[in-house]
Amino acid sequence: MTAQSYKFPQDFIWGASTAAHQIEGNNTNSDWWAREYAPQTDLKEPSGDACDSYNRYEEDIRLLAQSGLTMYRFSIEWARIEPIEGVYSRAQLLHYRAVIDTCHKYNIEPMVTLHHMTLPLWFASQGGWLRDDAADIFSRYIEYVKPILHDVTWVCTINEPNMVALTQGGTEGSDFAASSLPSPDSIISQHLVEAHKRARDVLSSIEGVKAGWTIACQAFHAIPGCEAEMEAYQYPREDYFTEAAAGDDFIGVQAYLRTFIGKNGPVPIPTDAERTLTGWEYFPPALGIAVHHTWEVGRHTPIFVTENGIATSDDSRRIDYTYDALAGLHSAMNDGITVHGYLHWSLLDNYEWGSYKPTFGLIGWDKETFERQPRPSLGWLGEIGQTGIVQHPTR
Ligand code: IFM
């Protein structure tokens, strides 16, 4: 039996995502760096040089372009731009402008994230998102960055605000989400929504810009009879943030896994279920489910899949997972949902918040030399980027 192939619209955008702290290396003025190198750190390993993408970004963008993909989502690191409160680095700003220019040089459309998990250490030490003036401080940073975004269309204000609120401002570790999610801090949640709206206002003066934020979607399922418990669990951890994004230019959906909710909250993953290297259940339909849910809760705001992927040491499993996830996405679009594009997490094996073991990359790299090692999944996805046709190589 041959597997089905799926044709996506001509103007559908295909690409891959990364985030600064997870690939650049030496993000020394951030809260994460301080946590990683604290004497009693709770993390398995520090980020160190990461994959040195701070210096090697051109090679990374070139590999992405050569594969056939046409969009690169990366983040600007606030801790580099404003290492001390009120002290801005012109050189760092120009570094990120060079990354945008490099995207254009290779005909790659950039999608720029302004905040992806890590904070400047000074801001985090003063309470971070708990501060009453957090939105003022964040919008001041965006005012500074705005001039380099003059020809960028797609901008994400804050990555996974729901995870930031759950982790009291960004203390997620690599085992996170393998079990139950902590309770979100409601003050942080409110301040994040305020910061997002203020950021959108600042960005709105850029002609043609499309701004949104990107939400970690869990594909929640209720155990029969526990629908009310599921709603109570899901609302502050996800839907609150999706509702706040209704009417934006787009909502970023980031989906990897599903979570069952019973009478007492999340139900453990069955012991015989296949797990990925993050400990999450292998569940590709999560993407289609999350897209449907976000479309409803976000009151039909257009969607962009800004992250989806799998941590695995078996690249053929990455293709299996992505093929099945894309089948769900295709079906959601056939149901009338507007989706602009799909960005795979991740372009490169990345620092997965405390560990390098969960490998998400379409590209691996040598730990000693940083030599890039593109995997077959990069070529496979790149071809989809060119043809819009999703086919499995062996099924
Ligand atoms: O690596 C993370 C990313 O930083 C945010 N979304 C989920 C990814 C995989 O865990």
Tab-separated table of C-alpha atoms and ligand atoms in Angstrom:
chain	number	residue	atom	x	y	z
A	1	MET	CA	0.000	0.000	0.000
A	2	THR	CA	1.413	3.418	-0.902
A	3	ALA	CA	1.072	6.228	1.586
A	4	GLN	CA	-0.893	9.264	0.551
A	5	SER	CA	0.785	12.434	-0.648
A	6	TYR	CA	-0.486	15.868	0.381
A	7	LYS	CA	-0.347	19.006	-1.727
A	8	PHE	CA	-0.110	22.307	0.128
A	9	PRO	CA	-1.025	25.667	-1.434
A	10	GLN	CA	1.541	27.355	-3.687
A	11	ASP	CA	2.041	30.290	-1.319
A	12	PHE	CA	2.429	28.145	1.807
A	13	ILE	CA	5.742	28.995	3.525
A	14	TRP	CA	8.206	26.260	4.595
A	15	GLY	CA	11.143	26.773	6.900
A	16	ALA	CA	12.851	26.038	10.186
A	17	SER	CA	13.186	27.728	13.577
A	18	THR	CA	15.909	28.323	16.130
A	19	ALA	CA	16.387	30.554	19.187
A	20	ALA	CA	19.430	32.588	20.153
A	21	HIS	CA	20.377	31.067	23.505
A	22	GLN	CA	19.924	27.548	22.176
A	23	ILE	CA	22.359	27.838	19.261
A	24	GLU	CA	24.529	30.962	19.486
A	25	GLY	CA	26.760	30.199	22.474
A	26	ASN	CA	28.213	32.421	25.202
A	27	ASN	CA	25.090	34.368	26.050
A	28	THR	CA	26.878	35.552	29.158
A	29	ASN	CA	24.611	38.394	30.267
A	30	SER	CA	21.453	36.289	30.480
A	31	ASP	CA	19.615	34.755	33.415
A	32	TRP	CA	20.029	31.299	31.900
A	33	TRP	CA	23.803	31.620	31.697
A	34	ALA	CA	23.890	32.599	35.384
A	35	ARG	CA	21.718	29.617	36.267
A	36	GLU	CA	23.787	27.194	34.194
A	37	TYR	CA	27.059	28.222	35.851
A	38	ALA	CA	25.749	28.641	39.410
A	39	PRO	CA	27.646	26.331	41.794
A	40	GLN	CA	24.474	24.437	42.804
A	41	THR	CA	22.857	24.444	39.367
A	42	ASP	CA	19.904	22.115	38.867
A	43	LEU	CA	20.769	21.690	35.179
A	44	LYS	CA	22.563	18.732	33.634
A	45	GLU	CA	24.967	20.809	31.563
A	46	PRO	CA	25.569	24.448	30.557
A	47	SER	CA	25.065	25.910	27.087
A	48	GLY	CA	28.717	26.991	26.649
A	49	ASP	CA	29.556	27.604	23.003
A	50	ALA	CA	26.303	25.935	21.876
A	51	CYS	CA	26.801	25.337	18.138
A	52	ASP	CA	28.536	28.691	17.715
A	53	SER	CA	25.805	29.953	15.454
A	54	TYR	CA	26.583	33.478	16.639
A	55	ASN	CA	29.614	33.215	14.313
A	56	ARG	CA	28.380	30.541	11.905
A	57	TYR	CA	24.898	31.881	11.105
A	58	GLU	CA	25.743	32.408	7.441
A	59	GLU	CA	26.584	28.743	6.962
A	60	ASP	CA	23.360	27.777	8.750
A	61	ILE	CA	21.239	30.060	6.572
A	62	ARG	CA	23.034	28.847	3.431
A	63	LEU	CA	22.314	25.196	4.303
A	64	LEU	CA	18.678	26.040	4.928
A	65	ALA	CA	18.459	27.829	1.567
A	66	GLN	CA	20.261	25.052	-0.316
A	67	SER	CA	17.789	22.502	1.030
A	68	GLY	CA	14.871	24.341	-0.617
A	69	LEU	CA	13.337	25.863	2.531
A	70	THR	CA	12.476	29.532	2.270
A	71	MET	CA	11.991	30.903	5.794
A	72	TYR	CA	14.292	31.116	8.829
A	73	ARG	CA	12.897	31.941	12.269
A	74	PHE	CA	15.553	33.086	14.725
A	75	SER	CA	15.538	35.254	17.824
A	76	ILE	CA	17.234	38.468	18.805
A	77	GLU	CA	18.848	38.144	22.222
A	78	TRP	CA	17.704	40.920	24.550
A	79	ALA	CA	20.582	40.167	26.962
A	80	ARG	CA	23.071	41.011	24.198
A	81	ILE	CA	21.238	44.152	23.057
A	82	GLU	CA	20.771	45.553	26.581
A	83	PRO	CA	23.398	43.861	28.798
A	84	ILE	CA	22.975	46.457	31.543
A	85	GLU	CA	19.750	48.356	32.151
A	86	GLY	CA	19.582	51.291	29.749
A	87	VAL	CA	22.916	50.428	28.102
A	88	TYR	CA	22.320	49.333	24.520
A	89	SER	CA	24.874	47.738	22.236
A	90	ARG	CA	24.976	49.163	18.744
A	91	ALA	CA	27.383	46.397	17.691
A	92	GLN	CA	24.966	43.673	18.781
A	93	LEU	CA	22.112	45.405	17.009
A	94	LEU	CA	24.180	45.438	13.814
A	95	HIS	CA	25.001	41.772	14.332
A	96	TYR	CA	21.296	40.915	14.128
A	97	ARG	CA	20.849	43.259	11.183
A	98	ALA	CA	23.591	41.233	9.468
A	99	VAL	CA	21.624	38.041	10.154
A	100	ILE	CA	18.568	39.608	8.464
A	101	ASP	CA	20.721	40.759	5.524
A	102	THR	CA	22.162	37.262	5.211
A	103	CYS	CA	18.652	35.818	5.019
A	104	HIS	CA	17.884	38.236	2.192
A	105	LYS	CA	21.167	37.399	0.450
A	106	TYR	CA	20.043	33.739	0.236
A	107	ASN	CA	16.403	34.628	-0.621
A	108	ILE	CA	15.269	33.472	2.771
A	109	GLU	CA	12.400	35.272	4.450
A	110	PRO	CA	13.307	36.001	8.076
A	111	MET	CA	10.865	35.584	10.931
A	112	VAL	CA	12.263	37.406	13.948
A	113	THR	CA	11.404	36.558	17.569
A	114	LEU	CA	12.099	39.377	20.013
A	115	HIS	CA	12.145	37.338	23.200
A	116	HIS	CA	12.676	33.570	23.384
A	117	MET	CA	12.849	32.434	27.035
A	118	THR	CA	16.061	34.131	28.170
A	119	LEU	CA	16.137	37.506	29.930
A	120	PRO	CA	18.924	39.975	30.595
A	121	LEU	CA	20.253	39.010	34.029
A	122	TRP	CA	19.673	42.534	35.402
A	123	PHE	CA	15.974	42.370	34.493
A	124	ALA	CA	15.488	38.853	35.868
A	125	SER	CA	17.294	39.808	39.110
A	126	GLN	CA	14.898	42.717	39.621
A	127	GLY	CA	11.811	40.504	39.403
A	128	GLY	CA	11.601	40.115	35.617
A	129	TRP	CA	8.012	39.751	34.394
A	130	LEU	CA	6.732	40.279	37.937
A	131	ARG	CA	7.792	43.922	37.799
A	132	ASP	CA	4.875	46.318	37.437
A	133	ASP	CA	6.777	48.191	34.735
A	134	ALA	CA	7.821	45.026	32.825
A	135	ALA	CA	5.838	46.063	29.727
A	136	ASP	CA	7.504	49.522	29.704
A	137	ILE	CA	10.939	47.960	29.916
A	138	PHE	CA	10.188	45.420	27.193
A	139	SER	CA	8.725	48.017	24.825
A	140	ARG	CA	11.759	50.268	25.385
A	141	TYR	CA	13.961	47.362	24.169
A	142	ILE	CA	11.722	46.912	21.128
A	143	GLU	CA	11.887	50.632	20.319
A	144	TYR	CA	15.657	50.197	20.199
A	145	VAL	CA	15.468	47.136	17.937
A	146	LYS	CA	12.742	48.500	15.644
A	147	PRO	CA	15.029	50.280	13.120
A	148	ILE	CA	16.651	47.004	12.043
A	149	LEU	CA	13.227	45.473	11.375
A	150	HIS	CA	12.201	48.012	8.719
A	151	ASP	CA	12.044	45.356	5.973
A	152	VAL	CA	11.009	42.349	8.081
A	153	THR	CA	7.425	41.172	7.634
A	154	TRP	CA	7.054	38.448	10.275
A	155	VAL	CA	7.780	39.310	13.903
A	156	CYS	CA	7.034	37.244	17.031
A	157	THR	CA	6.928	39.359	20.169
A	158	ILE	CA	7.270	36.742	22.922
A	159	ASN	CA	7.879	33.027	22.534
A	160	GLU	CA	5.658	30.669	24.544
A	161	PRO	CA	4.397	33.229	27.065
A	162	ASN	CA	2.385	30.409	28.631
A	163	MET	CA	5.584	28.491	29.438
A	164	VAL	CA	7.158	31.684	30.791
A	165	ALA	CA	4.190	32.167	33.146
A	166	LEU	CA	4.257	28.521	34.242
A	167	THR	CA	7.915	28.596	35.031
A	168	GLN	CA	7.789	31.867	36.976
A	169	GLY	CA	9.597	33.689	34.238
A	170	GLY	CA	11.681	31.146	32.416
A	171	THR	CA	13.099	28.469	34.670
A	172	GLU	CA	12.116	25.571	32.458
A	173	GLY	CA	14.488	22.589	32.604
A	174	SER	CA	15.035	19.887	30.017
A	175	ASP	CA	12.675	17.391	31.715
A	176	PHE	CA	9.941	19.980	31.587
A	177	ALA	CA	6.590	18.997	30.088
A	178	ALA	CA	7.417	15.304	30.416
A	179	SER	CA	5.160	15.435	33.476
A	180	SER	CA	2.547	17.852	34.778
A	181	LEU	CA	2.800	21.589	34.244
A	182	PRO	CA	3.051	23.818	37.322
A	183	SER	CA	0.458	26.510	38.004
A	184	PRO	CA	0.995	29.696	36.046
A	185	ASP	CA	1.691	32.917	37.905
A	186	SER	CA	-1.316	35.123	37.152
A	187	ILE	CA	0.634	38.385	37.585
A	188	ILE	CA	3.281	37.224	35.122
A	189	SER	CA	0.507	36.124	32.730
A	190	GLN	CA	-1.112	39.587	32.867
A	191	HIS	CA	2.199	41.382	32.457
A	192	LEU	CA	3.079	39.225	29.461
A	193	VAL	CA	-0.212	40.054	27.744
A	194	GLU	CA	0.393	43.741	28.433
A	195	ALA	CA	3.961	43.480	27.116
A	196	HIS	CA	2.753	41.724	23.967
A	197	LYS	CA	0.159	44.433	23.282
A	198	ARG	CA	2.678	47.203	23.857
A	199	ALA	CA	5.166	45.444	21.582
A	200	ARG	CA	2.519	45.161	18.884
A	201	ASP	CA	1.873	48.902	19.176
A	202	VAL	CA	5.560	49.687	18.738
A	203	LEU	CA	5.820	47.353	15.752
A	204	SER	CA	2.672	48.676	14.081
A	205	SER	CA	4.598	51.687	12.767
A	206	ILE	CA	6.635	49.357	10.511
A	207	GLU	CA	4.903	49.223	7.156
A	208	GLY	CA	3.655	45.769	6.230
A	209	VAL	CA	4.730	44.107	9.471
A	210	LYS	CA	2.790	41.058	10.686
A	211	ALA	CA	3.152	40.617	14.433
A	212	GLY	CA	1.982	37.854	16.728
A	213	TRP	CA	3.136	35.643	19.562
A	214	THR	CA	3.833	31.954	19.644
A	215	ILE	CA	2.053	29.594	22.014
A	216	ALA	CA	3.075	26.185	23.375
A	217	CYS	CA	0.061	23.994	22.601
A	218	GLN	CA	-0.332	20.714	24.454
A	219	ALA	CA	-3.193	19.004	22.522
A	220	PHE	CA	-5.112	18.406	25.747
A	221	HIS	CA	-7.488	15.423	25.920
A	222	ALA	CA	-10.046	14.843	28.655
A	223	ILE	CA	-10.450	11.404	30.164
A	224	PRO	CA	-14.218	10.769	29.629
A	225	GLY	CA	-16.156	12.606	32.329
A	226	CYS	CA	-13.268	14.998	33.093
A	227	GLU	CA	-14.093	17.686	30.515
A	228	ALA	CA	-14.571	20.394	33.181
A	229	GLU	CA	-11.265	19.487	34.852
A	230	MET	CA	-9.550	19.686	31.474
A	231	GLU	CA	-10.960	23.131	30.769
A	232	ALA	CA	-9.912	24.388	34.207
A	233	TYR	CA	-6.425	23.022	33.648
A	234	GLN	CA	-6.058	24.229	30.081
A	235	TYR	CA	-7.444	27.753	30.405
A	236	PRO	CA	-4.696	29.442	32.476
A	237	ARG	CA	-1.936	27.326	30.897
A	238	GLU	CA	-2.844	27.936	27.249
A	239	ASP	CA	-6.211	29.411	26.275
A	240	TYR	CA	-5.744	32.639	28.246
A	241	PHE	CA	-2.796	33.437	25.955
A	242	THR	CA	-4.565	32.340	22.778
A	243	GLU	CA	-7.589	34.505	23.594
A	244	ALA	CA	-5.276	37.465	24.139
A	245	ALA	CA	-3.889	36.923	20.632
A	246	ALA	CA	-7.279	36.954	18.880
A	247	GLY	CA	-7.177	39.621	16.171
A	248	ASP	CA	-3.385	39.653	15.869
A	249	ASP	CA	-1.861	39.273	12.421
A	250	PHE	CA	-1.183	35.614	13.241
A	251	ILE	CA	-0.927	33.193	16.150
A	252	GLY	CA	2.135	30.946	16.291
A	253	VAL	CA	1.238	27.337	17.085
A	254	GLN	CA	4.002	25.221	18.616
A	255	ALA	CA	2.869	21.640	19.049
A	256	TYR	CA	4.743	18.463	19.913
A	257	LEU	CA	2.724	16.288	22.289
A	258	ARG	CA	-0.622	15.516	23.903
A	259	THR	CA	-1.643	15.543	27.554
A	260	PHE	CA	-4.551	13.609	29.079
A	261	ILE	CA	-6.358	15.271	31.968
A	262	GLY	CA	-8.214	13.227	34.567
A	263	LYS	CA	-9.934	14.103	37.861
A	264	ASN	CA	-6.585	14.925	39.497
A	265	GLY	CA	-4.878	16.642	36.600
A	266	PRO	CA	-2.460	15.172	34.042
A	267	VAL	CA	-2.462	11.422	33.635
A	268	PRO	CA	0.973	9.786	33.260
A	269	ILE	CA	1.974	8.539	29.814
A	270	PRO	CA	1.314	4.772	29.534
A	271	THR	CA	4.524	2.802	30.138
A	272	ASP	CA	4.303	1.052	26.764
A	273	ALA	CA	3.930	4.315	24.739
A	274	GLU	CA	6.804	5.303	22.453
A	275	ARG	CA	8.678	8.283	23.893
A	276	THR	CA	10.992	10.797	22.285
A	277	LEU	CA	14.333	11.929	23.737
A	278	THR	CA	12.529	14.633	25.737
A	279	GLY	CA	10.443	11.932	27.424
A	280	TRP	CA	7.317	13.115	25.619
A	281	GLU	CA	4.886	10.687	24.046
A	282	TYR	CA	5.440	10.196	20.302
A	283	PHE	CA	2.193	11.713	19.015
A	284	PRO	CA	2.314	13.456	15.604
A	285	PRO	CA	-1.462	14.223	15.459
A	286	ALA	CA	-0.800	16.824	18.201
A	287	LEU	CA	-0.169	19.417	15.490
A	288	GLY	CA	-3.530	19.099	13.712
A	289	ILE	CA	-5.373	19.024	17.053
A	290	ALA	CA	-3.551	22.134	18.289
A	291	VAL	CA	-4.246	24.013	15.052
A	292	HIS	CA	-7.991	23.254	15.309
A	293	HIS	CA	-8.106	24.300	18.960
A	294	THR	CA	-6.140	27.510	18.414
A	295	TRP	CA	-8.341	28.462	15.459
A	296	GLU	CA	-11.448	28.225	17.664
A	297	VAL	CA	-10.052	29.862	20.807
A	298	GLY	CA	-8.221	32.520	18.776
A	299	ARG	CA	-11.476	33.396	16.992
A	300	HIS	CA	-10.230	32.453	13.532
A	301	THR	CA	-7.032	34.454	13.689
A	302	PRO	CA	-4.684	33.146	10.948
A	303	ILE	CA	-2.187	30.579	12.159
A	304	PHE	CA	1.505	30.062	11.521
A	305	VAL	CA	3.059	26.804	12.711
A	306	THR	CA	6.167	28.315	14.242
A	307	GLU	CA	7.472	25.082	15.813
A	308	ASN	CA	6.888	21.337	15.452
A	309	GLY	CA	9.404	18.529	15.563
A	310	ILE	CA	10.843	15.633	17.508
A	311	ALA	CA	13.920	14.964	19.632
A	312	THR	CA	15.304	11.706	18.292
A	313	SER	CA	18.606	10.040	17.464
A	314	ASP	CA	16.913	8.294	14.525
A	315	ASP	CA	16.468	10.714	11.626
A	316	SER	CA	14.076	8.368	9.816
A	317	ARG	CA	11.767	8.664	12.837
A	318	ARG	CA	11.977	12.468	12.448
A	319	ILE	CA	10.664	12.080	8.896
A	320	ASP	CA	7.903	9.680	10.065
A	321	TYR	CA	6.835	12.117	12.773
A	322	THR	CA	6.868	15.138	10.500
A	323	TYR	CA	5.058	13.354	7.678
A	324	ASP	CA	2.226	12.365	10.031
A	325	ALA	CA	2.130	15.817	11.655
A	326	LEU	CA	1.845	17.418	8.201
A	327	ALA	CA	-1.017	15.053	7.296
A	328	GLY	CA	-2.914	16.455	10.315
A	329	LEU	CA	-2.042	20.010	9.318
A	330	HIS	CA	-3.217	19.411	5.746
A	331	SER	CA	-6.502	18.044	6.984
A	332	ALA	CA	-6.979	21.079	9.280
A	333	MET	CA	-6.453	23.360	6.277
A	334	ASN	CA	-8.979	21.313	4.286
A	335	ASP	CA	-11.408	22.061	7.109
A	336	GLY	CA	-11.061	25.753	6.216
A	337	ILE	CA	-8.417	26.858	8.737
A	338	THR	CA	-6.034	29.560	7.486
A	339	VAL	CA	-2.414	28.510	8.022
A	340	HIS	CA	0.370	30.594	6.480
A	341	GLY	CA	3.281	28.222	6.897
A	342	TYR	CA	5.174	25.505	8.725
A	343	LEU	CA	8.503	25.976	10.495
A	344	HIS	CA	10.266	22.893	11.793
A	345	TRP	CA	11.903	22.878	15.221
A	346	SER	CA	14.739	22.912	14.795
A	347	LEU	CA	17.199	23.786	12.059
A	348	LEU	CA	20.056	22.645	14.313
A	349	ASP	CA	20.541	20.376	17.293
A	350	ASN	CA	20.118	22.866	20.096
A	351	TYR	CA	20.656	23.450	23.793
A	352	GLU	CA	17.435	22.010	25.112
A	353	TRP	CA	17.197	24.039	28.320
A	354	GLY	CA	19.665	22.107	30.457
A	355	SER	CA	20.906	19.402	28.111
A	356	TYR	CA	22.219	18.730	24.618
A	357	LYS	CA	20.889	15.138	24.660
A	358	PRO	CA	17.454	15.767	23.077
A	359	THR	CA	18.478	16.294	19.450
A	360	PHE	CA	15.796	18.152	17.459
A	361	GLY	CA	17.917	19.208	14.477
A	362	LEU	CA	17.550	18.825	10.751
A	363	ILE	CA	21.284	19.510	11.001
A	364	GLY	CA	23.696	17.960	13.526
A	365	TRP	CA	27.167	19.339	14.279
A	366	ASP	CA	30.515	18.068	15.488
A	367	LYS	CA	31.099	18.856	19.170
A	368	GLU	CA	34.806	19.646	18.622
A	369	THR	CA	34.859	21.445	15.280
A	370	PHE	CA	31.234	22.678	14.980
A	371	GLU	CA	31.226	21.228	11.452
A	372	ARG	CA	27.612	21.114	10.239
A	373	GLN	CA	26.170	17.678	9.407
A	374	PRO	CA	22.909	18.025	7.497
A	375	ARG	CA	20.593	15.049	7.967
A	376	PRO	CA	18.389	13.402	5.298
A	377	SER	CA	15.345	15.036	6.947
A	378	LEU	CA	16.684	18.465	5.878
A	379	GLY	CA	16.746	17.429	2.206
A	380	TRP	CA	13.338	15.778	2.546
A	381	LEU	CA	11.703	18.866	4.074
A	382	GLY	CA	13.528	21.179	1.676
A	383	GLU	CA	12.067	19.330	-1.294
A	384	ILE	CA	8.614	19.773	0.221
A	385	GLY	CA	9.488	23.466	0.496
A	386	GLN	CA	10.027	23.558	-3.261
A	387	THR	CA	7.123	21.397	-4.453
A	388	GLY	CA	4.525	21.786	-1.703
A	389	ILE	CA	4.010	18.025	-2.006
A	390	VAL	CA	4.446	15.935	1.133
A	391	GLN	CA	5.435	12.367	0.428
A	392	HIS	CA	6.944	9.757	2.695
A	393	PRO	CA	10.235	8.395	1.252
A	394	THR	CA	9.513	4.732	2.013
A	395	ARG	CA	5.882	4.159	2.951
B	1	IFM	O1	13.463	23.981	22.485
B	1	IFM	C1	12.151	24.366	22.751
B	1	IFM	C2	11.940	25.806	22.333
B	1	IFM	O2	12.821	26.663	22.972
B	1	IFM	C3	10.530	26.248	22.687
B	1	IFM	N1	9.553	25.316	22.178
B	1	IFM	C4	9.757	23.903	22.454
B	1	IFM	C5	11.150	23.509	22.006
B	1	IFM	C6	11.375	22.011	22.259
B	1	IFM	O3	11.278	21.725	23.606
